[in-house]
Amino acid sequence: YGHAPEYVDVWNEYWMEGSNFNVDRATPEDYANMLKAIHDALSDTYPDTEIWGLSGVGFENIEWTRRVLEAGGGAYLDAFTLHPYYNTMSPEEADVVDVVNQYKELFKEFGFADKPVYASEWGWPSVANSGYPDEEEQAAYFVRANILNSANNMLDKIVWYGSNDVGNENTKEERFGLLRGAYAEKVHKG
């Protein structure tokens, strides 16, 4: 492909067995094997490319992550990724600080306390009158999540899921942006 990528984030939300991300219901051990294969291939061709992975979400993925680490997968990662989505709860209600800290404790248990932890996706959809935050709440959650992150030394990097909205304003997956479709501001404060 020409130049080396800065990083690769291995397989989005692979833990969702049976979903479009993992149709064959591959196991955490299969994911660890895939991490090794990718690591080995990149080591020869692009040795400076960082390998990120896991994309765990919430408390429900702690055991899946543990199995990846038990199978040796952590040794092939330069950074661990999380997707701390709680679409209908504020960062405080979701207790995101505790969630991230539980993952960090797990990484420490396996000897990876010094590896960075990134939110390679994070955000809230803004779908009015739906149980999801409206645009003002979404903006407030963004600010509060970043304050919680800084105050608690949680994540080394945060990537917001979607800079701008796309498509239907009533479809959750299309409403994660902080900007409207044509990069128009959502919330104006005077």
PDB file of C-alpha atoms in Angstrom:
ATOM      1  CA  TYR A   1       0.000   0.000   0.000  1.00  0.00           C
ATOM      2  CA  GLY A   2       2.968   2.321  -0.160  1.00  0.00           C
ATOM      3  CA  HIS A   3       3.613   3.712   3.301  1.00  0.00           C
ATOM      4  CA  ALA A   4       3.173   2.070   6.670  1.00  0.00           C
ATOM      5  CA  PRO A   5      -0.031   2.803   8.570  1.00  0.00           C
ATOM      6  CA  GLU A   6       0.482   4.504  11.932  1.00  0.00           C
ATOM      7  CA  TYR A   7      -1.769   1.921  13.602  1.00  0.00           C
ATOM      8  CA  VAL A   8      -4.336  -0.790  12.954  1.00  0.00           C
ATOM      9  CA  ASP A   9      -7.292  -1.411  15.267  1.00  0.00           C
ATOM     10  CA  VAL A  10      -7.998  -5.116  14.881  1.00  0.00           C
ATOM     11  CA  TRP A  11     -11.526  -6.109  14.005  1.00  0.00           C
ATOM     12  CA  ASN A  12     -14.270  -3.859  15.287  1.00  0.00           C
ATOM     13  CA  GLU A  13     -16.270  -5.303  18.200  1.00  0.00           C
ATOM     14  CA  TYR A  14     -15.314  -8.897  17.505  1.00  0.00           C
ATOM     15  CA  TRP A  15     -16.804  -9.889  20.856  1.00  0.00           C
ATOM     16  CA  MET A  16     -20.314  -9.520  19.352  1.00  0.00           C
ATOM     17  CA  GLU A  17     -20.585 -13.202  18.461  1.00  0.00           C
ATOM     18  CA  GLY A  18     -23.252 -13.807  15.828  1.00  0.00           C
ATOM     19  CA  SER A  19     -23.399 -10.152  14.767  1.00  0.00           C
ATOM     20  CA  ASN A  20     -22.217  -8.708  11.456  1.00  0.00           C
ATOM     21  CA  PHE A  21     -18.837  -8.243  13.156  1.00  0.00           C
ATOM     22  CA  ASN A  22     -18.467 -11.934  14.056  1.00  0.00           C
ATOM     23  CA  VAL A  23     -20.880 -13.966  11.942  1.00  0.00           C
ATOM     24  CA  ASP A  24     -19.047 -17.247  12.510  1.00  0.00           C
ATOM     25  CA  ARG A  25     -19.229 -16.911  16.307  1.00  0.00           C
ATOM     26  CA  ALA A  26     -15.472 -17.094  16.656  1.00  0.00           C
ATOM     27  CA  THR A  27     -14.205 -17.229  20.229  1.00  0.00           C
ATOM     28  CA  PRO A  28     -11.953 -14.935  22.266  1.00  0.00           C
ATOM     29  CA  GLU A  29      -9.225 -17.521  21.738  1.00  0.00           C
ATOM     30  CA  ASP A  30      -9.710 -17.177  17.964  1.00  0.00           C
ATOM     31  CA  TYR A  31      -9.315 -13.423  18.367  1.00  0.00           C
ATOM     32  CA  ALA A  32      -6.044 -13.937  20.261  1.00  0.00           C
ATOM     33  CA  ASN A  33      -4.798 -16.142  17.409  1.00  0.00           C
ATOM     34  CA  MET A  34      -5.789 -13.471  14.898  1.00  0.00           C
ATOM     35  CA  LEU A  35      -3.862 -10.854  16.905  1.00  0.00           C
ATOM     36  CA  LYS A  36      -0.759 -13.052  16.757  1.00  0.00           C
ATOM     37  CA  ALA A  37      -1.110 -13.557  12.995  1.00  0.00           C
ATOM     38  CA  ILE A  38      -1.533  -9.827  12.395  1.00  0.00           C
ATOM     39  CA  HIS A  39       1.364  -9.021  14.709  1.00  0.00           C
ATOM     40  CA  ASP A  40       3.628 -11.505  12.924  1.00  0.00           C
ATOM     41  CA  ALA A  41       2.665 -10.206   9.471  1.00  0.00           C
ATOM     42  CA  LEU A  42       3.086  -6.541  10.395  1.00  0.00           C
ATOM     43  CA  SER A  43       6.362  -7.134  12.246  1.00  0.00           C
ATOM     44  CA  ASP A  44       8.029  -8.150   9.004  1.00  0.00           C
ATOM     45  CA  THR A  45       6.469  -5.557   6.707  1.00  0.00           C
ATOM     46  CA  TYR A  46       5.643  -2.560   8.905  1.00  0.00           C
ATOM     47  CA  PRO A  47       7.467  -2.964  12.223  1.00  0.00           C
ATOM     48  CA  ASP A  48       6.607   0.582  13.399  1.00  0.00           C
ATOM     49  CA  THR A  49       2.842   0.149  12.946  1.00  0.00           C
ATOM     50  CA  GLU A  50       1.027  -0.001  16.288  1.00  0.00           C
ATOM     51  CA  ILE A  51      -1.532  -2.743  16.815  1.00  0.00           C
ATOM     52  CA  TRP A  52      -4.623  -1.813  18.806  1.00  0.00           C
ATOM     53  CA  GLY A  53      -7.419  -4.143  19.760  1.00  0.00           C
ATOM     54  CA  LEU A  54     -10.221  -5.547  21.910  1.00  0.00           C
ATOM     55  CA  SER A  55     -12.903  -2.809  21.575  1.00  0.00           C
ATOM     56  CA  GLY A  56     -14.635  -3.916  24.750  1.00  0.00           C
ATOM     57  CA  VAL A  57     -17.898  -2.304  25.797  1.00  0.00           C
ATOM     58  CA  GLY A  58     -18.989  -2.123  29.401  1.00  0.00           C
ATOM     59  CA  PHE A  59     -18.996  -4.676  32.171  1.00  0.00           C
ATOM     60  CA  GLU A  60     -20.428  -7.385  29.914  1.00  0.00           C
ATOM     61  CA  ASN A  61     -17.139  -7.771  28.022  1.00  0.00           C
ATOM     62  CA  ILE A  62     -14.800  -8.189  30.973  1.00  0.00           C
ATOM     63  CA  GLU A  63     -14.888 -12.000  30.817  1.00  0.00           C
ATOM     64  CA  TRP A  64     -14.497 -12.040  27.017  1.00  0.00           C
ATOM     65  CA  THR A  65     -11.467  -9.775  27.407  1.00  0.00           C
ATOM     66  CA  ARG A  66     -10.074 -11.981  30.165  1.00  0.00           C
ATOM     67  CA  ARG A  67     -10.242 -14.990  27.824  1.00  0.00           C
ATOM     68  CA  VAL A  68      -8.361 -13.074  25.094  1.00  0.00           C
ATOM     69  CA  LEU A  69      -5.654 -12.212  27.618  1.00  0.00           C
ATOM     70  CA  GLU A  70      -5.524 -15.769  28.983  1.00  0.00           C
ATOM     71  CA  ALA A  71      -4.974 -16.969  25.395  1.00  0.00           C
ATOM     72  CA  GLY A  72      -1.983 -14.629  25.098  1.00  0.00           C
ATOM     73  CA  GLY A  73      -3.600 -11.934  22.943  1.00  0.00           C
ATOM     74  CA  GLY A  74      -2.398  -9.011  25.056  1.00  0.00           C
ATOM     75  CA  ALA A  75       1.219  -9.669  24.119  1.00  0.00           C
ATOM     76  CA  TYR A  76       0.456  -8.757  20.494  1.00  0.00           C
ATOM     77  CA  LEU A  77      -1.148  -5.392  21.218  1.00  0.00           C
ATOM     78  CA  ASP A  78       0.516  -2.006  21.601  1.00  0.00           C
ATOM     79  CA  ALA A  79      -2.701  -0.468  22.970  1.00  0.00           C
ATOM     80  CA  PHE A  80      -6.003  -1.730  24.310  1.00  0.00           C
ATOM     81  CA  THR A  81      -9.186  -0.213  22.898  1.00  0.00           C
ATOM     82  CA  LEU A  82     -12.559   0.252  24.541  1.00  0.00           C
ATOM     83  CA  HIS A  83     -15.893   1.444  23.184  1.00  0.00           C
ATOM     84  CA  PRO A  84     -17.623   2.726  26.343  1.00  0.00           C
ATOM     85  CA  TYR A  85     -21.081   3.260  24.859  1.00  0.00           C
ATOM     86  CA  TYR A  86     -24.059   3.800  27.145  1.00  0.00           C
ATOM     87  CA  ASN A  87     -26.499   5.303  24.696  1.00  0.00           C
ATOM     88  CA  THR A  88     -29.290   6.179  27.106  1.00  0.00           C
ATOM     89  CA  MET A  89     -27.219   7.002  30.212  1.00  0.00           C
ATOM     90  CA  SER A  90     -24.994   9.903  31.106  1.00  0.00           C
ATOM     91  CA  PRO A  91     -21.325   9.129  31.759  1.00  0.00           C
ATOM     92  CA  GLU A  92     -22.013   9.394  35.494  1.00  0.00           C
ATOM     93  CA  GLU A  93     -25.080   7.112  35.409  1.00  0.00           C
ATOM     94  CA  ALA A  94     -23.107   4.533  33.418  1.00  0.00           C
ATOM     95  CA  ASP A  95     -20.288   4.780  35.976  1.00  0.00           C
ATOM     96  CA  VAL A  96     -17.818   4.886  33.123  1.00  0.00           C
ATOM     97  CA  VAL A  97     -14.942   5.605  35.502  1.00  0.00           C
ATOM     98  CA  ASP A  98     -15.520   2.273  37.259  1.00  0.00           C
ATOM     99  CA  VAL A  99     -15.938   0.422  33.949  1.00  0.00           C
ATOM    100  CA  VAL A 100     -12.642   1.719  32.546  1.00  0.00           C
ATOM    101  CA  ASN A 101     -10.872   1.082  35.851  1.00  0.00           C
ATOM    102  CA  GLN A 102     -12.068  -2.534  35.867  1.00  0.00           C
ATOM    103  CA  TYR A 103     -10.543  -3.042  32.430  1.00  0.00           C
ATOM    104  CA  LYS A 104      -7.321  -1.349  33.530  1.00  0.00           C
ATOM    105  CA  GLU A 105      -7.149  -3.629  36.581  1.00  0.00           C
ATOM    106  CA  LEU A 106      -7.595  -6.639  34.290  1.00  0.00           C
ATOM    107  CA  PHE A 107      -4.782  -5.433  32.016  1.00  0.00           C
ATOM    108  CA  LYS A 108      -2.602  -4.910  35.110  1.00  0.00           C
ATOM    109  CA  GLU A 109      -3.410  -8.423  36.352  1.00  0.00           C
ATOM    110  CA  PHE A 110      -1.925  -9.792  33.108  1.00  0.00           C
ATOM    111  CA  GLY A 111       1.169  -7.568  33.292  1.00  0.00           C
ATOM    112  CA  PHE A 112       0.046  -4.859  30.878  1.00  0.00           C
ATOM    113  CA  ALA A 113      -0.367  -1.898  33.246  1.00  0.00           C
ATOM    114  CA  ASP A 114       1.978   0.226  31.123  1.00  0.00           C
ATOM    115  CA  LYS A 115       0.146  -0.250  27.830  1.00  0.00           C
ATOM    116  CA  PRO A 116      -2.107   2.649  26.820  1.00  0.00           C
ATOM    117  CA  VAL A 117      -5.882   2.314  26.901  1.00  0.00           C
ATOM    118  CA  TYR A 118      -7.831   4.173  24.208  1.00  0.00           C
ATOM    119  CA  ALA A 119     -11.495   4.756  23.561  1.00  0.00           C
ATOM    120  CA  SER A 120     -11.281   4.155  19.820  1.00  0.00           C
ATOM    121  CA  GLU A 121     -15.026   4.841  19.671  1.00  0.00           C
ATOM    122  CA  TRP A 122     -17.109   6.780  22.153  1.00  0.00           C
ATOM    123  CA  GLY A 123     -20.215   8.854  21.940  1.00  0.00           C
ATOM    124  CA  TRP A 124     -23.933   9.289  22.416  1.00  0.00           C
ATOM    125  CA  PRO A 125     -26.556   9.523  19.696  1.00  0.00           C
ATOM    126  CA  SER A 126     -28.896  12.519  19.732  1.00  0.00           C
ATOM    127  CA  VAL A 127     -32.365  11.366  18.802  1.00  0.00           C
ATOM    128  CA  ALA A 128     -35.055  13.658  20.211  1.00  0.00           C
ATOM    129  CA  ASN A 129     -38.035  12.159  22.069  1.00  0.00           C
ATOM    130  CA  SER A 130     -36.629   8.632  21.937  1.00  0.00           C
ATOM    131  CA  GLY A 131     -34.984   7.861  25.273  1.00  0.00           C
ATOM    132  CA  TYR A 132     -31.621   8.903  23.810  1.00  0.00           C
ATOM    133  CA  PRO A 133     -30.104  12.286  24.659  1.00  0.00           C
ATOM    134  CA  ASP A 134     -31.205  15.330  22.726  1.00  0.00           C
ATOM    135  CA  GLU A 135     -28.565  17.544  21.110  1.00  0.00           C
ATOM    136  CA  GLU A 136     -27.927  19.651  24.224  1.00  0.00           C
ATOM    137  CA  GLU A 137     -27.599  16.559  26.431  1.00  0.00           C
ATOM    138  CA  GLN A 138     -25.274  14.962  23.885  1.00  0.00           C
ATOM    139  CA  ALA A 139     -23.024  18.040  23.947  1.00  0.00           C
ATOM    140  CA  ALA A 140     -23.074  18.060  27.759  1.00  0.00           C
ATOM    141  CA  TYR A 141     -22.205  14.338  27.897  1.00  0.00           C
ATOM    142  CA  PHE A 142     -19.259  14.961  25.565  1.00  0.00           C
ATOM    143  CA  VAL A 143     -17.894  17.669  27.867  1.00  0.00           C
ATOM    144  CA  ARG A 144     -18.582  15.707  31.063  1.00  0.00           C
ATOM    145  CA  ALA A 145     -17.008  12.515  29.664  1.00  0.00           C
ATOM    146  CA  ASN A 146     -13.847  14.435  28.831  1.00  0.00           C
ATOM    147  CA  ILE A 147     -13.780  16.052  32.279  1.00  0.00           C
ATOM    148  CA  LEU A 148     -14.240  12.648  33.945  1.00  0.00           C
ATOM    149  CA  ASN A 149     -11.454  11.273  31.774  1.00  0.00           C
ATOM    150  CA  SER A 150      -9.036  14.057  32.709  1.00  0.00           C
ATOM    151  CA  ALA A 151      -9.965  14.071  36.398  1.00  0.00           C
ATOM    152  CA  ASN A 152      -9.593  10.301  36.746  1.00  0.00           C
ATOM    153  CA  ASN A 153      -6.673   9.601  34.395  1.00  0.00           C
ATOM    154  CA  MET A 154      -8.808   6.991  32.608  1.00  0.00           C
ATOM    155  CA  LEU A 155      -8.016   6.885  28.906  1.00  0.00           C
ATOM    156  CA  ASP A 156      -4.877   7.853  27.047  1.00  0.00           C
ATOM    157  CA  LYS A 157      -6.801   8.783  23.889  1.00  0.00           C
ATOM    158  CA  ILE A 158     -10.455   9.327  22.981  1.00  0.00           C
ATOM    159  CA  VAL A 159     -11.877   9.111  19.477  1.00  0.00           C
ATOM    160  CA  TRP A 160     -15.436  10.411  19.225  1.00  0.00           C
ATOM    161  CA  TYR A 161     -17.625   8.148  17.098  1.00  0.00           C
ATOM    162  CA  GLY A 162     -18.679  10.360  14.233  1.00  0.00           C
ATOM    163  CA  SER A 163     -17.827  13.996  13.728  1.00  0.00           C
ATOM    164  CA  ASN A 164     -21.092  14.741  11.976  1.00  0.00           C
ATOM    165  CA  ASP A 165     -24.542  13.194  11.607  1.00  0.00           C
ATOM    166  CA  VAL A 166     -25.503  11.387   8.442  1.00  0.00           C
ATOM    167  CA  GLY A 167     -28.865  10.383   6.975  1.00  0.00           C
ATOM    168  CA  ASN A 168     -32.084   9.990   8.916  1.00  0.00           C
ATOM    169  CA  GLU A 169     -32.428  12.180  12.010  1.00  0.00           C
ATOM    170  CA  ASN A 170     -34.509   9.483  13.748  1.00  0.00           C
ATOM    171  CA  THR A 171     -31.989   6.642  13.297  1.00  0.00           C
ATOM    172  CA  LYS A 172     -29.661   6.163  16.254  1.00  0.00           C
ATOM    173  CA  GLU A 173     -26.592   5.000  14.289  1.00  0.00           C
ATOM    174  CA  GLU A 174     -26.746   8.115  12.119  1.00  0.00           C
ATOM    175  CA  ARG A 175     -26.930  10.619  15.006  1.00  0.00           C
ATOM    176  CA  PHE A 176     -23.618  10.308  16.885  1.00  0.00           C
ATOM    177  CA  GLY A 177     -22.057  13.406  15.339  1.00  0.00           C
ATOM    178  CA  LEU A 178     -21.316  16.580  17.246  1.00  0.00           C
ATOM    179  CA  LEU A 179     -22.186  18.438  14.057  1.00  0.00           C
ATOM    180  CA  ARG A 180     -25.161  18.116  11.727  1.00  0.00           C
ATOM    181  CA  GLY A 181     -24.752  16.562   8.292  1.00  0.00           C
ATOM    182  CA  ALA A 182     -23.166  19.500   6.479  1.00  0.00           C
ATOM    183  CA  TYR A 183     -20.870  20.251   9.439  1.00  0.00           C
ATOM    184  CA  ALA A 184     -23.380  22.714  10.854  1.00  0.00           C
ATOM    185  CA  GLU A 185     -23.206  23.294  14.607  1.00  0.00           C
ATOM    186  CA  LYS A 186     -25.797  21.472  16.680  1.00  0.00           C
ATOM    187  CA  VAL A 187     -25.765  23.513  19.870  1.00  0.00           C
ATOM    188  CA  HIS A 188     -25.276  27.270  19.837  1.00  0.00           C
ATOM    189  CA  LYS A 189     -24.504  29.060  23.065  1.00  0.00           C
ATOM    190  CA  GLY A 190     -24.401  32.839  23.192  1.00  0.00           C
TER     191      GLY A 190
END
